[in-house]
């Protein structure tokens, strides 16, 4: 077989990803599940592109999927949690660990306040009506499975997902 013709843009694309670790992934933006290839060097994100092996998107990405690198590397990305206390007129920045502890405390309190051992007919139910969960379309099947298990383990019965509605 003789020499093959290769365009400059193909050569540039090959050079751009040469020596990088390629990991197949799924775009996090919607429930379509487009395949992505994530390129990293020493654990640092270098590029993301559509996965040509994916039967869903066949190597293409929508504008949101094409911009998903910004989820990690956007210079204006917030790295702390913004919180406005009840009655406050301004926001304050909190470390993520502090915010997660606050959420956990509130979930436990809501569970305890809404706990029911028995229903109105006296049947044992062991549940809480203190909180519920409504998932969005960006959650994949695995995430929904884990959320259902987690919320059920906490006694919640009001668990739904937008993708099913």
PDB file of C-alpha atoms in Angstrom:
ATOM      1  CA  UNK A   1       0.000   0.000   0.000  1.00  0.00           C
ATOM      2  CA  UNK A   2       1.356   3.397  -0.944  1.00  0.00           C
ATOM      3  CA  UNK A   3       1.584   6.579   1.117  1.00  0.00           C
ATOM      4  CA  UNK A   4      -1.684   7.990   2.423  1.00  0.00           C
ATOM      5  CA  UNK A   5      -2.774  11.568   2.062  1.00  0.00           C
ATOM      6  CA  UNK A   6      -3.349  13.247   5.426  1.00  0.00           C
ATOM      7  CA  UNK A   7      -4.551  16.804   5.923  1.00  0.00           C
ATOM      8  CA  UNK A   8      -2.729  19.347   8.069  1.00  0.00           C
ATOM      9  CA  UNK A   9      -5.696  19.521  10.446  1.00  0.00           C
ATOM     10  CA  UNK A  10      -5.585  15.718  10.943  1.00  0.00           C
ATOM     11  CA  UNK A  11      -1.860  15.861  11.662  1.00  0.00           C
ATOM     12  CA  UNK A  12      -2.433  18.730  14.119  1.00  0.00           C
ATOM     13  CA  UNK A  13      -5.214  16.787  15.853  1.00  0.00           C
ATOM     14  CA  UNK A  14      -3.015  13.713  16.188  1.00  0.00           C
ATOM     15  CA  UNK A  15      -0.162  15.810  17.589  1.00  0.00           C
ATOM     16  CA  UNK A  16      -2.539  17.496  20.032  1.00  0.00           C
ATOM     17  CA  UNK A  17      -3.472  14.189  21.700  1.00  0.00           C
ATOM     18  CA  UNK A  18      -0.190  12.283  21.239  1.00  0.00           C
ATOM     19  CA  UNK A  19       1.076  10.891  24.546  1.00  0.00           C
ATOM     20  CA  UNK A  20      -2.101  11.741  26.458  1.00  0.00           C
ATOM     21  CA  UNK A  21      -4.168   9.251  28.465  1.00  0.00           C
ATOM     22  CA  UNK A  22      -7.562   8.752  26.789  1.00  0.00           C
ATOM     23  CA  UNK A  23     -10.489   7.775  29.008  1.00  0.00           C
ATOM     24  CA  UNK A  24     -13.959   7.058  27.654  1.00  0.00           C
ATOM     25  CA  UNK A  25     -16.708   8.832  29.581  1.00  0.00           C
ATOM     26  CA  UNK A  26     -20.280  10.071  29.291  1.00  0.00           C
ATOM     27  CA  UNK A  27     -21.287  13.718  28.989  1.00  0.00           C
ATOM     28  CA  UNK A  28     -22.846  14.950  32.265  1.00  0.00           C
ATOM     29  CA  UNK A  29     -25.227  17.561  30.851  1.00  0.00           C
ATOM     30  CA  UNK A  30     -28.399  15.695  29.949  1.00  0.00           C
ATOM     31  CA  UNK A  31     -29.965  12.263  29.865  1.00  0.00           C
ATOM     32  CA  UNK A  32     -28.959  11.534  26.250  1.00  0.00           C
ATOM     33  CA  UNK A  33     -25.668   9.967  27.369  1.00  0.00           C
ATOM     34  CA  UNK A  34     -23.326  11.119  24.615  1.00  0.00           C
ATOM     35  CA  UNK A  35     -19.923   9.440  24.665  1.00  0.00           C
ATOM     36  CA  UNK A  36     -16.866  11.545  25.337  1.00  0.00           C
ATOM     37  CA  UNK A  37     -13.140  10.901  25.305  1.00  0.00           C
ATOM     38  CA  UNK A  38     -11.355  12.721  28.122  1.00  0.00           C
ATOM     39  CA  UNK A  39      -7.647  13.358  27.555  1.00  0.00           C
ATOM     40  CA  UNK A  40      -5.368  13.854  30.554  1.00  0.00           C
ATOM     41  CA  UNK A  41      -1.663  14.273  31.228  1.00  0.00           C
ATOM     42  CA  UNK A  42      -0.429  13.364  34.716  1.00  0.00           C
ATOM     43  CA  UNK A  43      -3.989  13.594  36.052  1.00  0.00           C
ATOM     44  CA  UNK A  44      -4.595  17.058  34.559  1.00  0.00           C
ATOM     45  CA  UNK A  45      -7.438  17.556  32.097  1.00  0.00           C
ATOM     46  CA  UNK A  46      -6.131  18.538  28.655  1.00  0.00           C
ATOM     47  CA  UNK A  47      -9.101  18.105  26.322  1.00  0.00           C
ATOM     48  CA  UNK A  48     -12.533  16.525  25.863  1.00  0.00           C
ATOM     49  CA  UNK A  49     -14.021  15.469  22.550  1.00  0.00           C
ATOM     50  CA  UNK A  50     -16.894  13.367  21.263  1.00  0.00           C
ATOM     51  CA  UNK A  51     -16.339   9.611  21.201  1.00  0.00           C
ATOM     52  CA  UNK A  52     -16.536   8.318  17.632  1.00  0.00           C
ATOM     53  CA  UNK A  53     -17.206   4.796  19.008  1.00  0.00           C
ATOM     54  CA  UNK A  54     -20.427   5.922  20.712  1.00  0.00           C
ATOM     55  CA  UNK A  55     -23.574   4.798  18.884  1.00  0.00           C
ATOM     56  CA  UNK A  56     -25.421   7.740  20.433  1.00  0.00           C
ATOM     57  CA  UNK A  57     -23.424  10.726  19.218  1.00  0.00           C
ATOM     58  CA  UNK A  58     -20.880   9.104  16.884  1.00  0.00           C
ATOM     59  CA  UNK A  59     -18.125  11.549  17.817  1.00  0.00           C
ATOM     60  CA  UNK A  60     -20.197  14.726  17.862  1.00  0.00           C
ATOM     61  CA  UNK A  61     -21.072  16.894  20.864  1.00  0.00           C
ATOM     62  CA  UNK A  62     -23.642  19.627  21.325  1.00  0.00           C
ATOM     63  CA  UNK A  63     -22.431  23.079  22.480  1.00  0.00           C
ATOM     64  CA  UNK A  64     -22.903  22.167  26.145  1.00  0.00           C
ATOM     65  CA  UNK A  65     -21.036  18.879  25.765  1.00  0.00           C
ATOM     66  CA  UNK A  66     -18.263  20.626  23.849  1.00  0.00           C
ATOM     67  CA  UNK A  67     -17.893  23.105  26.711  1.00  0.00           C
ATOM     68  CA  UNK A  68     -17.889  20.482  29.485  1.00  0.00           C
ATOM     69  CA  UNK A  69     -14.160  21.021  30.057  1.00  0.00           C
ATOM     70  CA  UNK A  70     -15.195  24.304  31.657  1.00  0.00           C
ATOM     71  CA  UNK A  71     -16.862  22.357  34.479  1.00  0.00           C
ATOM     72  CA  UNK A  72     -13.348  21.797  35.799  1.00  0.00           C
ATOM     73  CA  UNK A  73     -11.222  24.542  34.296  1.00  0.00           C
ATOM     74  CA  UNK A  74     -13.423  27.631  34.043  1.00  0.00           C
ATOM     75  CA  UNK A  75     -11.466  30.491  35.668  1.00  0.00           C
ATOM     76  CA  UNK A  76     -14.679  31.989  37.093  1.00  0.00           C
ATOM     77  CA  UNK A  77     -15.816  28.671  38.621  1.00  0.00           C
ATOM     78  CA  UNK A  78     -16.828  28.929  42.248  1.00  0.00           C
ATOM     79  CA  UNK A  79     -14.780  26.745  44.573  1.00  0.00           C
ATOM     80  CA  UNK A  80     -16.633  27.637  47.759  1.00  0.00           C
ATOM     81  CA  UNK A  81     -20.305  27.477  48.671  1.00  0.00           C
ATOM     82  CA  UNK A  82     -22.360  30.648  48.825  1.00  0.00           C
ATOM     83  CA  UNK A  83     -24.843  30.735  51.688  1.00  0.00           C
ATOM     84  CA  UNK A  84     -27.360  33.294  52.880  1.00  0.00           C
ATOM     85  CA  UNK A  85     -28.438  32.725  56.457  1.00  0.00           C
ATOM     86  CA  UNK A  86     -32.130  33.092  57.357  1.00  0.00           C
ATOM     87  CA  UNK A  87     -32.933  36.792  57.679  1.00  0.00           C
ATOM     88  CA  UNK A  88     -29.604  37.890  56.197  1.00  0.00           C
ATOM     89  CA  UNK A  89     -29.375  40.383  53.360  1.00  0.00           C
ATOM     90  CA  UNK A  90     -26.074  39.208  51.919  1.00  0.00           C
ATOM     91  CA  UNK A  91     -24.290  36.026  50.938  1.00  0.00           C
ATOM     92  CA  UNK A  92     -21.273  34.580  52.719  1.00  0.00           C
ATOM     93  CA  UNK A  93     -18.745  32.069  51.451  1.00  0.00           C
ATOM     94  CA  UNK A  94     -18.384  28.762  53.253  1.00  0.00           C
ATOM     95  CA  UNK A  95     -15.992  25.861  52.712  1.00  0.00           C
ATOM     96  CA  UNK A  96     -17.689  22.903  51.030  1.00  0.00           C
ATOM     97  CA  UNK A  97     -17.084  20.675  54.084  1.00  0.00           C
ATOM     98  CA  UNK A  98     -18.958  23.140  56.314  1.00  0.00           C
ATOM     99  CA  UNK A  99     -21.906  23.291  53.904  1.00  0.00           C
ATOM    100  CA  UNK A 100     -22.054  19.490  53.656  1.00  0.00           C
ATOM    101  CA  UNK A 101     -22.137  19.205  57.465  1.00  0.00           C
ATOM    102  CA  UNK A 102     -24.982  21.757  57.565  1.00  0.00           C
ATOM    103  CA  UNK A 103     -26.945  19.768  54.976  1.00  0.00           C
ATOM    104  CA  UNK A 104     -26.390  16.479  56.838  1.00  0.00           C
ATOM    105  CA  UNK A 105     -27.587  18.047  60.110  1.00  0.00           C
ATOM    106  CA  UNK A 106     -30.722  19.367  58.423  1.00  0.00           C
ATOM    107  CA  UNK A 107     -31.511  16.028  56.787  1.00  0.00           C
ATOM    108  CA  UNK A 108     -31.238  14.268  60.153  1.00  0.00           C
ATOM    109  CA  UNK A 109     -33.455  16.906  61.816  1.00  0.00           C
ATOM    110  CA  UNK A 110     -36.065  16.727  59.044  1.00  0.00           C
ATOM    111  CA  UNK A 111     -36.046  12.931  59.248  1.00  0.00           C
ATOM    112  CA  UNK A 112     -36.608  12.985  62.984  1.00  0.00           C
ATOM    113  CA  UNK A 113     -39.352  15.651  62.828  1.00  0.00           C
ATOM    114  CA  UNK A 114     -41.193  13.832  60.036  1.00  0.00           C
ATOM    115  CA  UNK A 115     -40.720  10.266  61.289  1.00  0.00           C
ATOM    116  CA  UNK A 116     -43.759   7.986  61.467  1.00  0.00           C
ATOM    117  CA  UNK A 117     -43.722   4.628  63.204  1.00  0.00           C
ATOM    118  CA  UNK A 118     -47.357   3.892  62.295  1.00  0.00           C
ATOM    119  CA  UNK A 119     -49.861   5.275  59.803  1.00  0.00           C
ATOM    120  CA  UNK A 120     -53.386   6.483  60.653  1.00  0.00           C
ATOM    121  CA  UNK A 121     -54.721   2.911  60.580  1.00  0.00           C
ATOM    122  CA  UNK A 122     -52.058   1.732  63.032  1.00  0.00           C
ATOM    123  CA  UNK A 123     -49.980  -0.174  60.490  1.00  0.00           C
ATOM    124  CA  UNK A 124     -46.226  -0.096  61.061  1.00  0.00           C
ATOM    125  CA  UNK A 125     -44.617   2.037  58.321  1.00  0.00           C
ATOM    126  CA  UNK A 126     -41.223   3.222  59.667  1.00  0.00           C
ATOM    127  CA  UNK A 127     -40.904   6.151  57.287  1.00  0.00           C
ATOM    128  CA  UNK A 128     -40.324   9.869  57.140  1.00  0.00           C
ATOM    129  CA  UNK A 129     -42.337  12.455  55.302  1.00  0.00           C
ATOM    130  CA  UNK A 130     -39.830  15.108  56.371  1.00  0.00           C
ATOM    131  CA  UNK A 131     -38.090  15.259  53.009  1.00  0.00           C
ATOM    132  CA  UNK A 132     -38.392  14.017  49.452  1.00  0.00           C
ATOM    133  CA  UNK A 133     -36.233  13.769  46.365  1.00  0.00           C
ATOM    134  CA  UNK A 134     -36.955  14.859  42.801  1.00  0.00           C
ATOM    135  CA  UNK A 135     -34.085  14.010  40.457  1.00  0.00           C
ATOM    136  CA  UNK A 136     -33.271  15.851  37.256  1.00  0.00           C
ATOM    137  CA  UNK A 137     -32.536  14.742  33.719  1.00  0.00           C
ATOM    138  CA  UNK A 138     -28.767  14.999  34.169  1.00  0.00           C
ATOM    139  CA  UNK A 139     -28.763  11.989  36.493  1.00  0.00           C
ATOM    140  CA  UNK A 140     -27.885   8.685  34.865  1.00  0.00           C
ATOM    141  CA  UNK A 141     -29.353   5.286  35.800  1.00  0.00           C
ATOM    142  CA  UNK A 142     -26.543   4.469  38.208  1.00  0.00           C
ATOM    143  CA  UNK A 143     -26.899   7.772  40.069  1.00  0.00           C
ATOM    144  CA  UNK A 144     -30.675   7.332  40.274  1.00  0.00           C
ATOM    145  CA  UNK A 145     -30.201   3.815  41.623  1.00  0.00           C
ATOM    146  CA  UNK A 146     -27.854   5.059  44.365  1.00  0.00           C
ATOM    147  CA  UNK A 147     -30.126   7.997  45.240  1.00  0.00           C
ATOM    148  CA  UNK A 148     -33.129   5.668  45.519  1.00  0.00           C
ATOM    149  CA  UNK A 149     -31.177   3.323  47.797  1.00  0.00           C
ATOM    150  CA  UNK A 150     -29.836   6.170  49.945  1.00  0.00           C
ATOM    151  CA  UNK A 151     -33.178   7.926  50.402  1.00  0.00           C
ATOM    152  CA  UNK A 152     -35.000   4.645  51.038  1.00  0.00           C
ATOM    153  CA  UNK A 153     -32.398   3.735  53.680  1.00  0.00           C
ATOM    154  CA  UNK A 154     -33.131   7.063  55.395  1.00  0.00           C
ATOM    155  CA  UNK A 155     -36.848   6.204  55.438  1.00  0.00           C
ATOM    156  CA  UNK A 156     -38.029   8.483  52.630  1.00  0.00           C
ATOM    157  CA  UNK A 157     -40.938   7.333  50.488  1.00  0.00           C
ATOM    158  CA  UNK A 158     -41.354  10.369  48.243  1.00  0.00           C
ATOM    159  CA  UNK A 159     -38.650   9.685  45.650  1.00  0.00           C
ATOM    160  CA  UNK A 160     -39.214  10.579  42.008  1.00  0.00           C
ATOM    161  CA  UNK A 161     -37.240  11.446  38.902  1.00  0.00           C
ATOM    162  CA  UNK A 162     -38.068  13.990  36.225  1.00  0.00           C
ATOM    163  CA  UNK A 163     -36.980  11.588  33.498  1.00  0.00           C
ATOM    164  CA  UNK A 164     -39.898   9.290  34.400  1.00  0.00           C
ATOM    165  CA  UNK A 165     -42.529  12.045  34.540  1.00  0.00           C
TER     166      UNK A 165
END
